[in-house]
CSV table of C-alpha atoms in Angstrom, one decimal:
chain,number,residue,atom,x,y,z
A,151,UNK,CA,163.7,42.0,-19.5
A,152,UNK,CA,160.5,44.3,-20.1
A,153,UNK,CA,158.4,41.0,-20.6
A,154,UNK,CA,159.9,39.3,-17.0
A,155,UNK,CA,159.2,42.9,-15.0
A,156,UNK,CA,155.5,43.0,-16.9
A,157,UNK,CA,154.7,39.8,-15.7
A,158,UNK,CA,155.7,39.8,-12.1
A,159,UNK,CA,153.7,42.7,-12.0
A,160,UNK,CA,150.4,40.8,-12.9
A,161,UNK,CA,151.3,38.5,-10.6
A,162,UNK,CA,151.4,40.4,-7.5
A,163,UNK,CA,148.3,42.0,-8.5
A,164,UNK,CA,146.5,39.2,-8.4
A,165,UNK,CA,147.6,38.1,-5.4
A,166,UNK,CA,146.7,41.6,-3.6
A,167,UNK,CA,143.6,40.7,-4.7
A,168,UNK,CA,143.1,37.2,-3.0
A,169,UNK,CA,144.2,38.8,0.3
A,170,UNK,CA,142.0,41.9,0.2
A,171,UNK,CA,138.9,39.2,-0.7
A,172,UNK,CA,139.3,37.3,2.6
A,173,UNK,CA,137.7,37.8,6.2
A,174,UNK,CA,139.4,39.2,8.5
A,175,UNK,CA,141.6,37.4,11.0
A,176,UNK,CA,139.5,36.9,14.6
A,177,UNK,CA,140.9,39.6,17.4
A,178,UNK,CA,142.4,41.7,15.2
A,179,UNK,CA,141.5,44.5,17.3
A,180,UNK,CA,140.1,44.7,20.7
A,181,UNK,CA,136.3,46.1,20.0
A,182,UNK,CA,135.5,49.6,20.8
A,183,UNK,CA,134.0,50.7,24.2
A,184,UNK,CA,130.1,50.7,23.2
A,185,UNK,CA,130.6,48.8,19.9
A,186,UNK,CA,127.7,46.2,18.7
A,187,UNK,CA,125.5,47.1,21.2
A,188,UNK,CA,122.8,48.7,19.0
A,189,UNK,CA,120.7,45.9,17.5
A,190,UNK,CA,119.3,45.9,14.0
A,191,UNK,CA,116.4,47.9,13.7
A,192,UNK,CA,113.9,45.2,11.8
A,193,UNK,CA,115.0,42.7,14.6
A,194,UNK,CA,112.0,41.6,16.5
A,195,UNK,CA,112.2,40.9,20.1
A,196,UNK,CA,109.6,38.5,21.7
A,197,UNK,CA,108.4,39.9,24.7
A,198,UNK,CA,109.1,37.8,27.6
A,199,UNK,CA,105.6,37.1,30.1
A,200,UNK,CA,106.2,36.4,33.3
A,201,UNK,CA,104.6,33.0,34.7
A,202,UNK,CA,101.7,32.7,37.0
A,203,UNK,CA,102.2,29.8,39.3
A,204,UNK,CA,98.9,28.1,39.7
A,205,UNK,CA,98.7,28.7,43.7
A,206,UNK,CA,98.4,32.4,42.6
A,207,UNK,CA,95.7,32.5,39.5
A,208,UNK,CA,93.7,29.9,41.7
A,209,UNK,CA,92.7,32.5,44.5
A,210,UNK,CA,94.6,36.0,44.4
A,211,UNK,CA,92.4,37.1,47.4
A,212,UNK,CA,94.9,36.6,50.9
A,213,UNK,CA,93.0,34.4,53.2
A,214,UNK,CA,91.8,36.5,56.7
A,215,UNK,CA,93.5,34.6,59.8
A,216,UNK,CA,91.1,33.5,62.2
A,217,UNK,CA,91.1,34.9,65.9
A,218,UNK,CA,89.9,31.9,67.2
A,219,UNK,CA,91.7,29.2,69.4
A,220,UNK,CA,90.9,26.5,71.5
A,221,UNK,CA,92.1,25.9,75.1
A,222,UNK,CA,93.0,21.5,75.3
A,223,UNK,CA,94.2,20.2,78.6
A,224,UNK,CA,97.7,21.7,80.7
A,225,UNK,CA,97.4,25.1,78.8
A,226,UNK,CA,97.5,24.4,75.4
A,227,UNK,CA,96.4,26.1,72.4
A,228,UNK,CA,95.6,25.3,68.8
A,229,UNK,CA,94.0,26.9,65.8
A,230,UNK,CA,90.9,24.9,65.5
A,231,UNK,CA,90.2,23.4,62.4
A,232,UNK,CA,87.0,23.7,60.2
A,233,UNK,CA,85.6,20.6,61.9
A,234,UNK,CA,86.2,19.1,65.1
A,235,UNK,CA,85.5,15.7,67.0
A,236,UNK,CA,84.6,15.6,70.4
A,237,UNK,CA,83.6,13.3,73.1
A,238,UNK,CA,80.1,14.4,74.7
A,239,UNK,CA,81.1,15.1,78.5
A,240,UNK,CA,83.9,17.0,77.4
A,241,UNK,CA,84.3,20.9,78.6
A,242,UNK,CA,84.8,22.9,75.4
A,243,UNK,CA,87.0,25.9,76.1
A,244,UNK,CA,87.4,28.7,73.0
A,245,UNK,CA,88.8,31.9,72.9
A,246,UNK,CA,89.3,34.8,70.5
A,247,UNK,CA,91.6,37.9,70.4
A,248,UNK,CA,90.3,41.4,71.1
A,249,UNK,CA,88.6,43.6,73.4
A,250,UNK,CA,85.3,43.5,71.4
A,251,UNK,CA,83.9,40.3,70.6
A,252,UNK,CA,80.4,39.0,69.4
A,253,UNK,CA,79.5,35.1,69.4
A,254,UNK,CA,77.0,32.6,67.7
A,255,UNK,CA,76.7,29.4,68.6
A,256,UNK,CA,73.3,27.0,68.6
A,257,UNK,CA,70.4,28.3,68.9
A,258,UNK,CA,69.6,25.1,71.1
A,259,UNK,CA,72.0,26.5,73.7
A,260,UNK,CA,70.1,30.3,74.0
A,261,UNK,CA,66.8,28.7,73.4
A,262,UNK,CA,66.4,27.6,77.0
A,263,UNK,CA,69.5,29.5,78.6
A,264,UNK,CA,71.6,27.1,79.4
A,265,UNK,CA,73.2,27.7,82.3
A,266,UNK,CA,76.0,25.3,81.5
A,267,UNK,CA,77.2,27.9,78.6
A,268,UNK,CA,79.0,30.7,79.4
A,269,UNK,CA,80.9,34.1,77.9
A,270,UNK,CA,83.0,36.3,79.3
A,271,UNK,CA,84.6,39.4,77.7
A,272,UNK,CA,88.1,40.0,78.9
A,273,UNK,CA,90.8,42.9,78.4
A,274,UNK,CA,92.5,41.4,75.3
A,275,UNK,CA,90.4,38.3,74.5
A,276,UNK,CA,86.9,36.8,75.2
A,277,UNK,CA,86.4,33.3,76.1
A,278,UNK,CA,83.5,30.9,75.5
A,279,UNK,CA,83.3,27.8,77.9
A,280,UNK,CA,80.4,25.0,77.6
A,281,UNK,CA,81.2,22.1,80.3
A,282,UNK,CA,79.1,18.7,80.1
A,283,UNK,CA,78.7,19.0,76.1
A,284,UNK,CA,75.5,16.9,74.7
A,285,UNK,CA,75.1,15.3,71.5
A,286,UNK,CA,72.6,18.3,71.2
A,287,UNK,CA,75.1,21.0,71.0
A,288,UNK,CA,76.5,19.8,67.7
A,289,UNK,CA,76.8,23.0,65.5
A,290,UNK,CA,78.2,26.1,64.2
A,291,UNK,CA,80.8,28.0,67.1
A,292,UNK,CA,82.0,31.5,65.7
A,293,UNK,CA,83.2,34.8,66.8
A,294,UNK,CA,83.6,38.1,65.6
A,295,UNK,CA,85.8,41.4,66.5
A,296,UNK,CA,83.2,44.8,66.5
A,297,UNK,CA,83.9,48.1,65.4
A,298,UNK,CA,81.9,50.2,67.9
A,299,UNK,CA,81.1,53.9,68.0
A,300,UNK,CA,79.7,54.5,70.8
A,301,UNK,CA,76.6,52.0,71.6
A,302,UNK,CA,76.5,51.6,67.6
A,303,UNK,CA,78.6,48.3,66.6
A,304,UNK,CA,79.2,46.4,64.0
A,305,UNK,CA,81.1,43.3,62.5
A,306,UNK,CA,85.0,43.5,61.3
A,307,UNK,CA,85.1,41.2,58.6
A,308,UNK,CA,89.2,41.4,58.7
A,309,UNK,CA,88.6,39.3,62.2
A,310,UNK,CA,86.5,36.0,62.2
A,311,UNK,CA,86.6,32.8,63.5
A,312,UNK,CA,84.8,29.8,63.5
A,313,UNK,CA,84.6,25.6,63.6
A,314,UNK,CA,81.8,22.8,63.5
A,315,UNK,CA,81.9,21.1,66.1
A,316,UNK,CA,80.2,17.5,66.4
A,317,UNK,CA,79.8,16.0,70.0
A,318,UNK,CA,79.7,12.2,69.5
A,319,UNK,CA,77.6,10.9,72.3
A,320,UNK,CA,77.0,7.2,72.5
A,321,UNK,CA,73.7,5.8,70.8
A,322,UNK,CA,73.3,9.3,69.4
A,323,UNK,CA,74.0,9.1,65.3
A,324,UNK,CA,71.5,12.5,65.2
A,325,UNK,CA,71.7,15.7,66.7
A,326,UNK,CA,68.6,15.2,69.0
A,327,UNK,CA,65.1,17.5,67.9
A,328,UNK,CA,62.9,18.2,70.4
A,329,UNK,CA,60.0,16.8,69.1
A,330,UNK,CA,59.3,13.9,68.0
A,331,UNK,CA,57.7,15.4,64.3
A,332,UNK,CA,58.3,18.0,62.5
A,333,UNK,CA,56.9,20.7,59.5
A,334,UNK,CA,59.3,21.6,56.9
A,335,UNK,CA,57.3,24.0,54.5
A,336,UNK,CA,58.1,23.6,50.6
A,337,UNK,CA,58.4,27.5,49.1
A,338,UNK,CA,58.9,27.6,45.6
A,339,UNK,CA,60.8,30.8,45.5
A,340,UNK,CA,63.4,29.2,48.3
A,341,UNK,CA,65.5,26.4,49.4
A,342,UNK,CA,63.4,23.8,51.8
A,343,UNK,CA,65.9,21.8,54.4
A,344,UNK,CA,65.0,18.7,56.7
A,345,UNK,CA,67.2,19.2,59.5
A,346,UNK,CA,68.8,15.8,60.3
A,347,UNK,CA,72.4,16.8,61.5
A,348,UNK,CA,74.5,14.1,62.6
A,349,UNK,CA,76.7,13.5,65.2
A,350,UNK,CA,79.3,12.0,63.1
A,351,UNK,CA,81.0,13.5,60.3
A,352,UNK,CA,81.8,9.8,58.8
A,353,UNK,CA,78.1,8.6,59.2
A,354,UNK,CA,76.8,7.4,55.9
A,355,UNK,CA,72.8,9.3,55.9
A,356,UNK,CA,70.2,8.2,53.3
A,357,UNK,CA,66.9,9.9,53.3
A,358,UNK,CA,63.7,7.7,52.5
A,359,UNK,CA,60.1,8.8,52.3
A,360,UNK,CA,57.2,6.7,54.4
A,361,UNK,CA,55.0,6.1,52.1
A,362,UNK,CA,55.2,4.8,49.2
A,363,UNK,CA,58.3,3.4,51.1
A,364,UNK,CA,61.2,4.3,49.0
A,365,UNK,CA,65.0,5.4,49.6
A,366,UNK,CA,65.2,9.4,48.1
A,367,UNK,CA,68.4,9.9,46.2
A,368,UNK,CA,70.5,13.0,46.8
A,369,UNK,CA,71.1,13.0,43.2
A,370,UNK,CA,73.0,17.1,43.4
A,371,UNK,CA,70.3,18.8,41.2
A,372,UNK,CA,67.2,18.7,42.9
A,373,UNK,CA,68.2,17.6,46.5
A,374,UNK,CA,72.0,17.5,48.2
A,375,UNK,CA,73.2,16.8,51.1
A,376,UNK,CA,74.8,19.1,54.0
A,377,UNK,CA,77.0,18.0,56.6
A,378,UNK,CA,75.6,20.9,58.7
A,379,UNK,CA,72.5,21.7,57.5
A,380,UNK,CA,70.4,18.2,56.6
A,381,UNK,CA,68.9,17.4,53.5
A,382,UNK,CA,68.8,20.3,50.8
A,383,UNK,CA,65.6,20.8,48.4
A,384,UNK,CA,67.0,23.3,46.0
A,385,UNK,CA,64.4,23.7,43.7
A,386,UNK,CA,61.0,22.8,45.8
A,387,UNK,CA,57.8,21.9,44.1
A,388,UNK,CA,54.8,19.9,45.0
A,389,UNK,CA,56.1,16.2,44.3
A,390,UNK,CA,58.1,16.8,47.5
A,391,UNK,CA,55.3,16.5,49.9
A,392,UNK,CA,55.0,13.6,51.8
A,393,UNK,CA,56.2,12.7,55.2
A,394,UNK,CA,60.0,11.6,54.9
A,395,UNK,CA,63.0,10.4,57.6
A,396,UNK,CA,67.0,10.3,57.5
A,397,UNK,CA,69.0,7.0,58.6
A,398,UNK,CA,72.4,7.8,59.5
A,399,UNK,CA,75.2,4.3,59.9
A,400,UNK,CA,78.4,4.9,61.1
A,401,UNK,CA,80.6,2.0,63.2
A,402,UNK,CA,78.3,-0.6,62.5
A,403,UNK,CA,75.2,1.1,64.0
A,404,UNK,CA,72.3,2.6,62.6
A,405,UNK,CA,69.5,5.0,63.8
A,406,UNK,CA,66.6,6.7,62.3
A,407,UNK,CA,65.6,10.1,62.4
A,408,UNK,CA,62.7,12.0,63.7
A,409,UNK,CA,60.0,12.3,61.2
A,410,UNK,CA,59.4,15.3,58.5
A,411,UNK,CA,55.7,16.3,57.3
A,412,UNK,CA,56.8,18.1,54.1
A,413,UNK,CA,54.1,20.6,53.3
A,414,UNK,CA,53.9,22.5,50.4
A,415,UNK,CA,53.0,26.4,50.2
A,416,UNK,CA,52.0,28.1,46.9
A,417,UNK,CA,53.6,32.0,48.0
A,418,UNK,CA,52.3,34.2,45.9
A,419,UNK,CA,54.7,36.7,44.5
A,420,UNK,CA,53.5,39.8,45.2
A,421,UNK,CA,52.1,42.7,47.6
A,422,UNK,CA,50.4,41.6,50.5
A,423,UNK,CA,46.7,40.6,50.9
A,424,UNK,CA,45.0,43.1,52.8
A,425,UNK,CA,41.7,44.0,54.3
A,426,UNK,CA,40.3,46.9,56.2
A,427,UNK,CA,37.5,47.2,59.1
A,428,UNK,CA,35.6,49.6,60.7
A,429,UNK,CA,34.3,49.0,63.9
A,430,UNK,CA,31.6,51.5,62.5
A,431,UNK,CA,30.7,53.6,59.5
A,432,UNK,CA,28.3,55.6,61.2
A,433,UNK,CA,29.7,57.4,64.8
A,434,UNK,CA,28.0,59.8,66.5
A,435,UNK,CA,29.7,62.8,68.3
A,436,UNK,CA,31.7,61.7,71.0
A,437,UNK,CA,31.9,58.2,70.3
A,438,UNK,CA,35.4,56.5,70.1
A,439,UNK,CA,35.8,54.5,67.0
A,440,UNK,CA,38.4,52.1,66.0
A,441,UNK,CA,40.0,51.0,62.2
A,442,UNK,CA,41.4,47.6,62.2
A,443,UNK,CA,43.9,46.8,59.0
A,444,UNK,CA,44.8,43.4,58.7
A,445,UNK,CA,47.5,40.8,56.5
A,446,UNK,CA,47.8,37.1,56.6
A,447,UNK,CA,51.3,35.7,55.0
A,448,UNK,CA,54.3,33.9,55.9
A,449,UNK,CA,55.3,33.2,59.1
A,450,UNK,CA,58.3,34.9,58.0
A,451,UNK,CA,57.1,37.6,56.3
A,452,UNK,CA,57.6,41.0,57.9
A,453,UNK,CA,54.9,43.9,57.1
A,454,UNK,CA,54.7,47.0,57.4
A,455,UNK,CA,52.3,49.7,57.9
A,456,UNK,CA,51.3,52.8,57.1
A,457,UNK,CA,48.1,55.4,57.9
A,458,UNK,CA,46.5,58.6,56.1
A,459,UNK,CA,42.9,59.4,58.0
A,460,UNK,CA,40.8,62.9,57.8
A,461,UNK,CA,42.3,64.5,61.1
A,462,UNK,CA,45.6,64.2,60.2
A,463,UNK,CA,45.7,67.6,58.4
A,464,UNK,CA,44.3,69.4,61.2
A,465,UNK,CA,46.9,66.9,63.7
A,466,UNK,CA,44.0,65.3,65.6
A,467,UNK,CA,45.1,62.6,68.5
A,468,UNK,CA,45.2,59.0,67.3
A,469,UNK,CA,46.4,55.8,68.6
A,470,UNK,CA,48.1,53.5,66.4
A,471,UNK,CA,49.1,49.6,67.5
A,472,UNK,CA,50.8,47.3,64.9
A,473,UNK,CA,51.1,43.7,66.1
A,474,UNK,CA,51.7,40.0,64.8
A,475,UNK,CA,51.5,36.9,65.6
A,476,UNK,CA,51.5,33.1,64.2
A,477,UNK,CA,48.2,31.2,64.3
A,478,UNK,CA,47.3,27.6,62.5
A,479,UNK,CA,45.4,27.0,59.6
A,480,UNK,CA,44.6,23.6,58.1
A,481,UNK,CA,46.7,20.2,58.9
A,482,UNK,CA,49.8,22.1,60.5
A,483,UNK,CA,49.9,24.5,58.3
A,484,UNK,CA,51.3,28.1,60.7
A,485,UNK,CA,50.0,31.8,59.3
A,486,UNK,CA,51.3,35.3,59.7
A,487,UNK,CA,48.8,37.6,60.8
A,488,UNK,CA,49.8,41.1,60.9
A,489,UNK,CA,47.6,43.7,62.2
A,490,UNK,CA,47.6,47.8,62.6
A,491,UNK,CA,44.8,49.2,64.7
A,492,UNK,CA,44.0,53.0,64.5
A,493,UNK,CA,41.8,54.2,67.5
A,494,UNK,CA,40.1,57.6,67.1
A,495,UNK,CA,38.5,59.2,70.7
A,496,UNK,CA,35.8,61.5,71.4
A,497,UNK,CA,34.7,61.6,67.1
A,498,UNK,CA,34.1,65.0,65.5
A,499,UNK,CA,32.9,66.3,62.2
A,500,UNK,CA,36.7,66.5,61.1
A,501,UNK,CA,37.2,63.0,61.6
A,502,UNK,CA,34.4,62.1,59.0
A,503,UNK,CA,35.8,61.0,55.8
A,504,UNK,CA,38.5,57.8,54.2
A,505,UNK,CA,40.6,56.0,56.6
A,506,UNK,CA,43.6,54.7,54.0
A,507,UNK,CA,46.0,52.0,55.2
A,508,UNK,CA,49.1,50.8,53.1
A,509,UNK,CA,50.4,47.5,54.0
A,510,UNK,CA,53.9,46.6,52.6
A,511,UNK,CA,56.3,44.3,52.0
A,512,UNK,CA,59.2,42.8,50.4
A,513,UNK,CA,57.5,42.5,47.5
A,514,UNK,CA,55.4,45.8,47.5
A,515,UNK,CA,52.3,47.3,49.1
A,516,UNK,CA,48.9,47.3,49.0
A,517,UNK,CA,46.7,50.1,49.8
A,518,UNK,CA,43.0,49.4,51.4
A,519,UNK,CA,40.3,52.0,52.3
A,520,UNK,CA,37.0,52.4,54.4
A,521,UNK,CA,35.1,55.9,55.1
A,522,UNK,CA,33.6,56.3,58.5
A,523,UNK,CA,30.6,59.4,58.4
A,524,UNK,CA,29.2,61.5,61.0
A,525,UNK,CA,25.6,60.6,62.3
């Protein structure tokens, strides 16, 4: 009997055992408010990066509407686009918002005053009208809203608007020049163009060179070409000379340009090139004498000048005239020549002494002198 009890014994042990060893059953219990929702600590969590769509990383910067419209026939209105079309003959009506607004347009069109352009500033917008267009008015049309404080004004970037607009006229594939040859100067230190718009945006233009007779490519390193502008030098240098012409096709036509004598101009990097005159270095008591200060450059070089003479510590009278103007030199070759004059009256013992000029310019100054004495 002891034997039989020991055993059955053992065998419930074991079996407690094989039950406690076992998972527990699924939804035993309902889990605790809270419960599991601490993660491990050495879990790692990948960061999640939001994406970029391409729209966005291409150009972050928000485009500035444009202010600019244009009037088409029964009182219409559309955004013009970048480039227009239009039939020469045809009235060209634009318009932009706001009761400040500046214009540029071609410089063919204020050149000679046309009378057929005109502008006119009203309460909320300002309206540009050109009737009879001309292959010839082919160009740039913008506008622009100004900030003004009182008769000081200037441009508001956050309103602009512009187009290119090309007047087709018939048997005109070129903007027309208004000679029949031109001088396009080759600076080293700048971008050179030969001007031969077109009056077609799908014309096909080649440039060419006279002599030796020979199609020049626009090969995107050394020259490119513009819709708007012509044919681009980038880097100019003395093989460019020569005379050369465009030929624009387009609807089975083709034309030829006006003629470019491509002339190239050594600029030397520098101050200005300056002398100094007297009119003379001897003046007797009395006498009026004159100081003449003188520059030859670019025609589009600005200079300016400046004056230190004996009298000026005691504050003696003097008259001082700067003035410039364009003169030609060699084979159609146009100079700068910019001159300040100092005129000294009635001459005294003070005014004996140096007369300094300093001529500057963009790319510094020069100073020149000259003493005048008393006889």
């Amino acid at each position: 009997m002891k034997v039989w009890l020991l055993l059955g014994l053992l065998l419930v042990h074991e079996a407690l055992e094989d039950v406690t060893g076992q998972p527990p059953p699924k939804n035993k219990r309902p889990k605790e408010p809270g419960e599991n929702r601490i993660k491990p600590a050495n879990k790692k969590v990948k960061p999640k990066i939001p994406k970029i769509k391409d729209r966005d990383s291409a150009d972050s910067t928000p485009k500035t509407p444009s202010i600019m419209v244009q009037m088409l026939d029964k009182g219409r209105f559309q955004k013009p686009a970048a480039t227009l079309s239009l039939t020469a003959g045809q009235t060209l009506e634009l318009r932009c918002k706001g009761n400040r607004i500046g214009w540029s347009y071609p410089a063919y069109l204020d050149t000679f005053k046309d009378s057929r352009l005109s502008v006119k500033q009203q309460e909320r917008y300002s309206q540009l009208t050109l009737v009879n267009s001309t292959a010839a008015d082919t160009g740039e049309f913008s506008c622009w809203g100004q900030l003004c404080n009182g008769y000081i004004c200037r441009r508001d970037e956050a309103k602009t608007g512009s187009t290119y607009i090309f007047f087709t006229e018939k048997g005109e594939l070129f903007v027309p020049s208004p000679s029949y040859f031109d001088v396009v100067y080759l600076n080293p230190d700048r971008q050179a163009v030969v001007p031969c718009r077109v009056t077609v945006l799908s014309a096909k233009v080649t440039l060419h060179r006279e002599f030796p007779a020979k199609e020049i490519p626009a090969n995107g390193t050394d020259i490119v070409y513009d819709v708007k502008r012509g044919f681009v030098y980038l880097h100019p240098h003395s093989d460019h000379q020569g005379v050369v012409y465009c030929k624009a096709e387009a609807g089975g036509k083709s034309q030829i340009s006006v003629k470019y004598q491509l002339l190239y101009v050594e600029v030397p990097s520098g101050p200005p090139s300056t002398t100094i005159l007297a009119s003379s270095n001897k003046v007797k008591g009395g006498d009026d004498i004159s100081v003449l200060c003188t520059v030859l450059g670019e025609p589009d070089v600005e200079v300016e000048f400046r004056w230190i003479y004996p009298g000026q510590k005691d504050e003696r009278p003097v008259r001082i005239q700067d003035t410039w103007r364009l003169i030609h030199r060699g084979l159609a070759h146009t100079t700068r020549i910019s001159q300040s004059i100092m005129t000294v009256e009635d001459f005294e013992t003070t005014d004996a002494g140096y007369y300094i000029c300093t001529a500057q310019n963009l790319q510094g100054q020069t100073t020149v002198a000259t003493t005048v004495e008393f006889s």
